[in-house]
XYZ file of C-alpha atoms in Angstrom:
670
model
C 145.018 117.554 88.142
C 141.202 117.376 88.542
C 139.288 115.174 86.105
C 137.090 116.921 83.546
C 134.093 114.912 82.396
C 132.408 115.371 79.082
C 129.178 113.993 80.607
C 127.450 113.764 83.975
C 124.608 111.229 84.299
C 122.237 112.036 87.164
C 120.350 109.108 88.724
C 117.442 109.427 91.134
C 118.921 107.300 93.918
C 122.290 105.760 94.854
C 121.203 102.206 93.958
C 120.081 103.355 90.500
C 123.372 105.214 89.973
C 125.300 102.015 90.621
C 123.134 100.008 88.218
C 123.521 102.634 85.489
C 127.276 102.882 86.001
C 127.851 99.122 85.914
C 125.854 98.849 82.675
C 128.880 100.511 80.998
C 131.295 97.938 82.419
C 134.053 98.472 84.964
C 133.446 101.304 87.448
C 135.648 103.307 89.773
C 133.910 104.391 92.950
C 134.725 107.889 94.192
C 133.152 110.273 96.680
C 132.600 113.910 97.567
C 131.934 114.655 101.251
C 131.177 110.986 101.835
C 128.660 110.711 98.978
C 129.619 108.072 96.414
C 129.517 108.456 92.668
C 130.979 106.358 89.864
C 133.482 107.052 87.133
C 133.101 104.891 84.042
C 134.543 104.629 80.583
C 131.743 105.398 78.177
C 131.730 104.482 74.486
C 133.639 107.660 73.643
C 134.773 109.357 76.850
C 134.851 109.224 80.650
C 131.476 109.650 82.330
C 130.516 110.442 85.916
C 127.359 108.714 87.152
C 126.079 110.346 90.331
C 122.912 110.033 92.421
C 120.406 112.430 93.824
C 118.377 111.162 96.745
C 114.885 111.890 95.494
C 113.870 115.553 95.494
C 116.726 117.922 96.292
C 114.514 120.985 95.898
C 111.164 122.016 97.311
C 108.890 125.029 97.148
C 108.981 127.823 99.673
C 107.309 131.202 99.960
C 108.967 134.346 98.650
C 109.727 136.884 101.387
C 110.018 136.681 105.150
C 106.464 137.379 106.278
C 104.154 137.449 103.260
C 100.439 137.788 103.748
C 98.301 134.674 103.460
C 97.083 133.252 101.173
C 100.522 132.847 99.596
C 101.002 132.144 95.903
C 104.447 133.593 95.269
C 106.742 130.621 95.678
C 110.203 129.620 94.526
C 112.332 126.501 94.410
C 114.928 126.194 97.148
C 117.209 123.410 98.434
C 115.266 121.041 100.667
C 118.110 121.188 103.161
C 117.217 124.863 103.704
C 113.455 124.314 103.902
C 113.224 121.323 106.205
C 115.762 120.444 108.884
C 114.830 116.770 108.453
C 116.192 116.996 104.888
C 119.682 118.180 105.871
C 121.102 114.958 104.468
C 120.295 116.183 100.933
C 122.894 118.979 101.205
C 125.916 116.784 100.481
C 124.196 115.144 97.510
C 123.527 118.566 96.009
C 127.102 119.658 96.707
C 128.504 116.561 95.014
C 126.321 117.011 91.916
C 127.204 120.691 91.683
C 130.944 119.975 91.764
C 130.683 117.235 89.160
C 128.393 119.335 87.012
C 130.899 122.167 86.934
C 133.378 119.808 85.239
C 130.913 118.324 82.746
C 130.172 119.616 79.283
C 126.960 117.585 78.950
C 124.356 116.473 81.478
C 122.065 113.470 81.066
C 119.101 113.007 83.386
C 118.425 109.345 84.250
C 115.769 109.726 86.945
C 112.539 107.694 86.913
C 110.417 108.344 83.852
C 107.378 109.908 85.493
C 106.192 113.311 86.719
C 108.205 113.261 89.943
C 111.323 111.983 88.210
C 111.092 114.783 85.661
C 110.701 117.420 88.395
C 113.714 116.003 90.245
C 115.726 116.172 87.038
C 114.659 119.616 85.857
C 115.406 121.164 89.259
C 118.892 119.650 89.346
C 119.551 120.886 85.810
C 118.156 124.395 86.217
C 118.374 125.252 89.910
C 121.581 123.436 90.854
C 123.639 123.203 87.657
C 122.286 126.440 86.119
C 121.693 124.844 82.737
C 118.645 125.279 80.532
C 118.227 121.693 79.361
C 119.796 118.238 79.383
C 119.768 114.877 77.655
C 117.260 112.311 78.893
C 117.576 108.554 79.386
C 114.239 106.727 79.387
C 113.873 103.200 80.781
C 111.443 100.976 82.660
C 113.903 98.520 84.181
C 117.388 98.755 85.625
C 118.690 95.799 83.637
C 122.003 96.204 81.858
C 120.553 95.677 78.395
C 117.779 98.245 78.795
C 120.101 100.821 80.379
C 122.570 100.439 77.526
C 119.748 100.951 75.027
C 118.437 103.948 76.988
C 121.867 105.562 76.883
C 122.362 104.935 73.159
C 118.891 106.279 72.394
C 118.904 109.120 74.938
C 116.755 112.090 74.047
C 118.418 115.465 73.368
C 116.137 117.292 75.811
C 113.993 116.808 78.880
C 110.297 115.994 78.588
C 109.063 119.529 79.118
C 105.366 118.664 79.054
C 105.956 116.196 81.878
C 108.209 118.651 83.730
C 105.697 121.501 83.440
C 102.883 119.245 84.644
C 104.994 118.190 87.615
C 105.863 121.769 88.540
C 102.187 122.757 88.336
C 101.197 119.798 90.538
C 103.756 120.776 93.174
C 102.614 124.396 93.158
C 98.920 123.559 93.368
C 99.513 121.101 96.197
C 101.598 123.728 97.996
C 98.834 126.330 97.553
C 96.239 123.980 99.042
C 98.374 122.379 101.739
C 100.124 125.452 103.129
C 97.341 128.027 102.940
C 94.410 125.911 104.075
C 96.396 124.142 106.794
C 97.578 127.546 108.063
C 93.984 128.806 108.272
C 92.830 125.718 110.188
C 95.872 125.751 112.464
C 95.341 129.428 113.341
C 91.654 128.865 114.117
C 92.256 125.846 116.346
C 95.382 127.137 118.095
C 93.566 130.309 119.117
C 90.607 128.354 120.458
C 92.623 125.849 122.528
C 95.267 128.389 123.566
C 98.235 126.322 122.408
C 99.812 125.677 119.031
C 98.016 122.777 117.372
C 98.901 122.188 113.699
C 96.175 120.730 111.508
C 96.727 119.505 107.981
C 94.448 119.314 104.977
C 95.364 118.849 101.323
C 93.919 118.834 97.845
C 93.298 115.063 97.841
C 93.464 114.498 101.601
C 90.180 116.382 102.000
C 88.051 114.293 99.607
C 89.756 111.070 100.774
C 88.980 111.797 104.432
C 85.433 112.786 103.487
C 84.888 109.384 101.833
C 86.002 107.658 105.021
C 83.804 109.835 107.222
C 80.765 109.152 105.034
C 81.349 105.419 105.436
C 81.939 105.814 109.194
C 78.609 107.612 109.525
C 76.835 104.860 107.600
C 78.317 102.311 109.987
C 77.521 104.331 113.119
C 73.950 105.023 111.980
C 73.308 101.461 110.900
C 70.537 99.696 112.789
C 70.905 95.894 112.620
C 67.780 93.984 111.714
C 67.381 90.403 112.990
C 66.559 87.634 110.574
C 66.714 83.842 110.400
C 68.191 81.528 107.778
C 67.457 77.895 107.149
C 70.149 75.654 105.692
C 70.706 71.951 105.201
C 73.930 70.009 105.593
C 74.475 66.826 103.645
C 77.489 64.546 103.397
C 78.486 63.737 99.814
C 81.580 61.712 98.993
C 82.707 62.070 102.583
C 82.527 65.872 102.471
C 80.051 68.001 104.412
C 78.292 70.460 102.121
C 76.032 73.275 103.269
C 72.995 73.909 101.068
C 71.280 77.282 100.752
C 67.522 77.428 101.288
C 65.287 78.967 98.615
C 64.094 81.647 101.025
C 67.095 83.921 101.498
C 65.982 85.131 104.924
C 63.040 84.929 107.293
C 62.219 88.145 109.082
C 60.595 86.464 112.106
C 61.562 83.462 114.181
C 58.031 82.123 113.777
C 58.437 81.938 109.991
C 61.701 80.047 110.364
C 60.116 77.522 112.717
C 57.206 77.102 110.334
C 59.735 76.241 107.625
C 61.245 73.622 109.931
C 57.781 72.251 110.570
C 57.171 71.864 106.831
C 60.335 69.795 106.561
C 59.308 67.334 109.262
C 59.688 63.778 108.016
C 61.640 64.730 104.920
C 65.049 63.829 103.521
C 66.632 65.563 100.536
C 66.835 64.358 96.975
C 68.432 65.923 93.913
C 65.666 67.319 91.699
C 67.831 69.214 89.231
C 71.483 69.390 88.310
C 72.750 71.847 85.715
C 76.219 72.430 84.348
C 77.802 75.255 82.397
C 81.131 74.965 80.642
C 83.267 78.051 81.043
C 86.663 79.169 79.780
C 88.477 81.609 82.049
C 91.122 83.623 80.243
C 94.372 84.491 82.032
C 94.621 87.670 84.122
C 96.570 90.623 82.799
C 99.838 91.713 84.388
C 99.684 94.048 87.359
C 99.466 97.793 87.343
C 100.326 99.392 90.693
C 96.765 99.574 92.024
C 95.870 95.958 91.199
C 99.191 94.843 92.711
C 98.375 96.722 95.910
C 94.888 95.188 96.011
C 96.171 91.648 95.438
C 99.024 91.937 97.953
C 96.578 93.235 100.543
C 94.119 90.398 99.933
C 96.737 87.646 99.932
C 99.335 88.898 102.405
C 97.664 91.741 104.318
C 100.274 94.246 103.063
C 99.277 97.909 103.236
C 99.457 99.827 99.923
C 102.429 101.875 101.146
C 104.305 98.739 102.211
C 103.590 97.028 98.899
C 104.973 100.038 97.019
C 108.066 100.097 99.235
C 108.727 96.412 98.523
C 108.073 96.849 94.802
C 110.388 99.858 94.651
C 113.187 97.787 96.171
C 112.554 94.992 93.680
C 112.800 97.577 90.896
C 116.045 99.008 92.266
C 117.426 95.463 92.396
C 116.516 95.152 88.685
C 114.174 92.231 89.437
C 110.965 93.897 88.180
C 109.994 96.783 85.936
C 109.024 100.218 87.223
C 106.113 99.723 89.648
C 104.504 103.191 89.523
C 102.529 102.435 86.397
C 98.858 102.465 85.491
C 99.413 100.186 82.498
C 97.983 96.678 82.221
C 99.659 96.047 78.873
C 102.878 94.239 77.929
C 104.232 95.525 74.599
C 105.558 92.842 72.270
C 108.720 94.954 71.879
C 109.812 93.932 75.384
C 111.249 90.693 74.036
C 108.967 88.515 76.126
C 110.359 85.189 74.894
C 113.844 86.179 76.044
C 112.519 87.385 79.413
C 110.699 84.092 79.949
C 113.849 82.157 79.046
C 115.780 84.115 81.669
C 113.105 83.477 84.315
C 113.443 79.743 83.531
C 116.956 79.904 85.003
C 115.322 80.130 88.427
C 114.382 76.606 89.632
C 111.094 77.778 91.147
C 109.809 78.819 87.724
C 111.614 76.490 85.320
C 108.785 73.982 84.831
C 106.154 76.730 84.555
C 108.102 78.579 81.880
C 108.776 75.405 79.914
C 105.056 74.658 79.975
C 104.315 78.159 78.632
C 107.026 78.094 75.961
C 105.805 74.707 74.755
C 102.586 76.469 73.737
C 104.564 79.072 71.755
C 106.821 77.197 69.334
C 107.066 80.289 67.101
C 108.347 82.403 70.031
C 105.446 84.770 69.393
C 104.353 85.546 72.956
C 101.029 87.403 72.945
C 100.046 88.052 76.580
C 96.633 89.097 77.676
C 96.462 92.879 77.988
C 94.140 94.789 80.283
C 92.241 97.965 79.339
C 94.490 100.482 81.106
C 97.608 102.000 79.547
C 100.417 104.321 80.597
C 102.420 106.368 78.099
C 105.621 106.014 80.136
C 105.750 102.409 81.351
C 104.346 98.936 80.632
C 102.572 96.740 83.156
C 104.745 95.382 85.958
C 106.775 92.358 84.909
C 109.696 90.309 86.172
C 112.913 91.006 84.287
C 114.430 87.534 84.623
C 117.485 88.837 86.482
C 118.623 86.373 89.137
C 117.971 87.417 92.740
C 120.981 87.581 95.022
C 121.854 84.727 97.356
C 120.431 86.620 100.345
C 117.261 87.737 98.564
C 115.010 85.028 99.977
C 115.946 86.001 103.526
C 113.704 89.039 102.959
C 110.494 87.052 103.176
C 107.990 89.782 102.337
C 110.032 90.936 99.370
C 110.281 87.339 98.154
C 106.506 86.913 98.530
C 105.800 89.965 96.409
C 108.356 88.935 93.804
C 106.748 85.499 93.509
C 103.308 87.071 93.152
C 104.474 89.480 90.418
C 106.386 86.757 88.576
C 103.526 84.265 88.575
C 101.058 86.944 87.524
C 103.371 87.908 84.648
C 103.783 84.254 83.644
C 100.008 83.753 83.789
C 99.436 86.749 81.525
C 101.942 85.327 79.015
C 100.640 81.764 79.171
C 97.689 82.000 76.754
C 96.437 78.981 78.732
C 92.726 79.192 79.460
C 91.307 77.537 82.551
C 88.436 75.200 81.596
C 85.802 74.778 84.279
C 82.384 73.281 84.817
C 80.157 75.510 86.910
C 77.366 73.423 88.415
C 74.181 74.109 90.313
C 72.555 71.270 92.251
C 69.016 71.693 93.544
C 67.572 69.384 96.199
C 64.038 69.067 97.521
C 62.468 67.304 100.523
C 61.328 63.713 100.104
C 59.953 60.867 102.166
C 59.386 60.637 105.916
C 61.719 60.378 108.857
C 62.042 61.107 112.563
C 62.141 64.827 113.363
C 61.924 67.203 116.290
C 58.564 68.302 117.581
C 57.145 71.232 115.656
C 56.977 73.476 118.675
C 60.636 73.017 119.700
C 62.125 76.548 119.687
C 65.392 77.565 118.078
C 67.991 77.465 120.833
C 69.976 80.608 121.558
C 73.135 81.182 123.493
C 74.761 84.381 124.643
C 76.823 85.830 121.794
C 76.670 83.717 118.650
C 73.323 81.956 118.072
C 73.368 78.186 118.473
C 72.199 76.052 115.574
C 69.362 73.522 116.119
C 70.478 70.404 114.220
C 67.816 67.859 113.281
C 68.810 64.438 111.801
C 66.638 63.283 108.883
C 66.932 59.924 107.092
C 66.779 59.549 103.305
C 64.106 57.569 101.435
C 63.263 56.494 97.927
C 62.742 59.067 95.154
C 59.046 59.648 94.394
C 57.844 58.995 90.850
C 56.922 62.635 90.316
C 58.258 65.741 92.085
C 55.470 67.948 93.303
C 55.858 71.735 93.258
C 58.046 72.505 96.244
C 58.274 75.661 98.323
C 61.403 74.397 100.065
C 64.365 73.873 97.774
C 68.023 73.742 98.680
C 70.864 74.699 96.349
C 74.629 74.398 96.146
C 76.880 75.999 93.547
C 80.409 74.953 92.761
C 83.138 74.668 90.196
C 85.093 71.725 88.838
C 88.370 72.523 87.129
C 88.655 70.286 84.067
C 91.794 71.911 82.709
C 93.884 74.010 85.077
C 95.478 76.198 82.395
C 96.834 79.407 83.899
C 95.612 78.307 87.344
C 98.529 75.877 87.431
C 100.849 78.840 86.856
C 99.243 81.210 89.357
C 99.233 78.766 92.261
C 98.813 79.116 95.184
C 97.107 82.436 94.471
C 94.502 81.164 91.962
C 92.724 79.112 94.597
C 91.479 82.334 96.211
C 89.242 82.960 93.197
C 87.082 79.828 92.913
C 85.289 77.440 95.323
C 86.666 74.298 93.701
C 85.324 70.745 93.984
C 87.249 67.696 92.816
C 84.291 66.088 91.061
C 80.560 66.469 90.418
C 78.844 66.208 93.755
C 75.522 64.586 92.850
C 73.243 63.386 90.072
C 69.509 63.859 89.624
C 67.582 61.355 91.696
C 70.251 60.796 94.384
C 68.913 61.011 97.935
C 70.818 61.954 101.047
C 70.589 61.955 104.788
C 70.530 65.585 105.892
C 70.607 67.753 108.968
C 68.846 71.094 109.108
C 69.982 74.184 110.943
C 68.336 77.519 111.681
C 70.668 80.425 112.302
C 69.597 83.565 114.132
C 71.447 86.446 112.436
C 71.386 90.214 111.995
C 71.989 92.363 108.950
C 75.497 93.769 108.690
C 76.604 97.400 108.290
C 78.584 98.459 105.203
C 82.139 97.153 105.067
C 84.847 99.464 106.293
C 87.364 100.568 103.730
C 90.694 98.838 103.898
C 93.705 100.901 102.896
C 93.851 98.927 99.648
C 90.163 99.396 98.810
C 90.453 103.119 99.573
C 93.400 103.392 97.169
C 91.270 101.573 94.560
C 88.364 103.973 95.176
C 90.644 106.991 94.797
C 91.876 105.477 91.533
C 88.320 104.902 90.299
C 87.430 108.510 91.170
C 90.629 109.732 89.455
C 91.883 111.428 92.617
C 95.639 111.646 93.181
C 98.168 109.718 91.131
C 99.172 106.077 91.026
C 102.337 106.917 92.966
C 100.771 109.158 95.636
C 97.453 107.540 96.585
C 98.990 105.146 99.095
C 101.003 108.022 100.580
C 97.809 110.082 100.961
C 96.165 107.290 102.980
C 99.344 106.964 105.023
C 99.355 110.727 105.641
C 95.802 110.606 106.997
C 96.938 107.944 109.450
C 100.053 109.880 110.449
C 97.858 112.937 111.194
C 95.839 110.629 113.458
C 92.655 111.259 111.496
C 92.277 107.518 110.827
C 93.673 104.194 111.963
C 93.724 100.644 110.624
C 94.914 98.739 107.578
C 92.340 96.033 106.841
C 89.462 98.005 108.383
C 89.892 101.784 108.608
C 88.298 103.585 111.541
C 88.031 107.371 111.600
C 89.181 109.024 114.817
C 86.974 111.746 116.407
C 89.357 114.437 115.140
C 88.886 113.240 111.548
C 85.102 113.097 112.003
C 84.940 116.556 113.521
C 87.251 118.071 110.910
C 85.080 116.854 108.024
C 81.894 117.973 109.767
C 83.400 121.405 110.354
C 84.518 121.737 106.740
C 81.105 120.573 105.488
C 79.544 123.415 107.479
C 82.031 126.179 106.694
C 83.940 125.301 103.506
C 82.609 122.184 101.741
C 84.574 122.860 98.550
C 87.733 121.595 100.306
C 86.097 118.160 100.319
C 84.898 118.309 96.709
C 85.662 115.254 94.587
C 84.635 117.102 91.416
C 87.000 120.022 91.990
C 89.938 117.744 92.775
C 89.225 115.577 89.734
C 88.999 118.715 87.538
C 92.454 119.835 88.681
C 93.823 116.340 87.978
C 92.440 116.535 84.435
C 94.010 119.972 83.970
C 97.407 118.605 85.022
C 97.004 115.627 82.684
C 96.271 118.021 79.819
C 99.515 119.881 80.510
C 101.300 116.537 80.543
C 99.956 115.735 77.079
C 100.793 119.201 75.762
C 97.202 120.435 75.640
C 97.021 122.511 78.830
C 97.954 126.074 79.712
C 100.202 126.301 82.766
C 99.314 129.886 83.732
C 95.603 129.261 83.296
C 95.613 126.161 85.519
C 97.633 127.906 88.237
C 95.346 130.954 88.117
C 92.282 128.735 88.528
C 93.884 126.958 91.493
C 94.758 130.317 93.081
C 91.146 131.420 92.709
C 89.803 128.284 94.388
C 92.292 128.483 97.255
C 91.599 132.197 97.785
C 87.866 131.488 98.064
C 88.466 128.611 100.484
C 90.952 130.577 102.571
C 88.525 133.491 102.843
C 85.733 131.161 103.931
C 87.953 129.626 106.631
C 89.352 132.880 107.992
C 86.007 134.701 107.970
C 84.585 131.946 110.198
C 87.784 131.290 112.114
C 86.310 131.691 115.606
C 83.447 129.299 114.944
C 85.745 126.762 113.259
C 88.097 126.895 116.234
C 85.241 126.369 118.667
C 83.849 123.472 116.608
C 87.175 121.665 116.733
C 88.378 122.765 120.169
C 86.475 120.236 122.263
C 87.822 117.298 120.269
C 91.359 118.720 120.390
C 91.209 119.343 124.156
C 89.839 115.852 124.830
C 92.523 114.277 122.665
C 95.299 116.290 124.312
C 94.101 115.627 127.866
C 94.149 111.812 127.678
C 96.217 110.630 130.546
C 95.923 106.846 130.594
C 99.148 106.258 128.688
C 100.325 109.748 127.924
C 100.647 108.756 124.258
C 98.635 111.643 122.843
C 100.390 114.248 124.989
C 103.833 113.051 123.914
C 102.810 112.921 120.257
C 101.363 116.432 120.411
C 104.555 117.683 122.044
C 106.664 116.173 119.259
C 104.338 117.692 116.691
C 104.722 121.142 118.258
C 108.493 120.886 118.286
C 108.802 119.763 114.650
C 106.357 122.274 113.149
C 107.180 125.871 112.295
C 104.348 128.178 113.369
C 104.491 130.205 110.181
C 105.435 127.627 107.567
C 103.885 124.196 107.946
C 105.302 121.567 105.644
C 103.224 121.283 102.496
C 101.667 117.934 101.732
C 101.935 116.217 98.392
C 98.307 116.151 97.288
């Protein structure tokens, strides 16, 4: 006799389903068509806990051959829309069978816009129900899951669901219609099918990169010369900065060397400033991606992938958060006590807890908040025995844990910031005044001139030539001792004061021949940060947008992004024929509209109608100038497709042709 369940709990992924099921206690693993789910004894009755596998539904056009631009769309199984999503069919079939036996449904997907859309589509499209209960949690720990189940909400978060549906529709409108117009224009011009993609946030993001690429390409380096002195203090070579930041002619630099003939260096002034550095706040997703890129070279997408796995292993809280705050209701003292069970953190935690005898942990909070989730923190759950074999995952976990501990420490770092100024003194042997600065092919060669020290004069005359060094002495490590080895990347630290007023030193002088540098290229992490600052995209999609630009072969690079000719030409073409596609202001306005819906203050129909109007105008602009757009892009496309050195581009284009449907290109999120 088939089992009838009074409740079906729907998780977002298989790993989450297992965590949720085991939070009830003993589980019985079962399957439908090879897809596992779990039967558990709930507090009152038997429950089925079953996973989705992310989105089971996507948007598709209504009708066989509708006229572009298309705005009539409907939800349909992803397995029917995209042949690469066939694997989702059995998950949907399993959930449908279990749902038919369940009286109640509880959605336990991630508590964000995408999680709500996943849940509402399963409830309404697959199970044909109007609403469901909702579990809300930020970690997959047993305690929090048990609390989330006990305190489950009687309905879905409809503001969040509506905002998510609107986002998907707007992104579909932009991605499908505008990509179709560009693809048609280019394919006609080059006489073969060449899909091109552009999206609501892809356009402004690519435009930012092209603007920077142009600045770099148009940059004209200007030569200049710098004079520095090197002294040895306490056995350590220290480079001193000259008072003149740069000389614009070689003659000026040599004149400066001439002035220094016969001089040593003596400390004329030494100043100190005491400074207290408060602990950093816990990570939000963007600051985690920035820090992991700086320390480990991880791309933003890779960092998010690692963090997502840590979350699914219940080791950290939900990573897709914009919050930099740790609510006191988290039970921080208990979390710290659990982390102390790991040998790597035991001493650090004991040091922190010793400063909090009342158990009142008050971490430093940052300015940003998120209504759904706190800042990222370690849960204190013990990693598995094989966890540390995954080196990158272990690195990120250590970084997150030590950042969380630092935020909780309330331990300020006490430093002395010093500035030491030195001036020429006395006489000594020196090079002849007319000896030129030596140059070698490639990097300029320094001219090093030894100068002996002498006694300090009674009075310092007004000096044109002064040399300065800045540094920091850590008097009390505070949170730096917790955030090691990562804290050392923030300060140039000296072990002790380097010199006192009146001390004289033997020095060597060097003149470097240099050139001004072009603007820095964006890294993937700095581009994600810029998109965040401009309020473009969401915390969970910005890294994917950058990754999409790379997969379209518009850009390449992680630490230093270069724009390919196709990306350059595409932006130039859009600037000429439809600049609104690249508009930061328009994209930000749509983001604000979606946020208003999320908070219950926006009108769904009004926002969709405005998006339709913008897309219609853009589509008309593209199609009315289709021939010219095709011609503008054709030369770059033909050159790219005709490369024959390795055949790489031809093979990639062939794969792209085979995987793309001529009439229905896959829409891009954002």
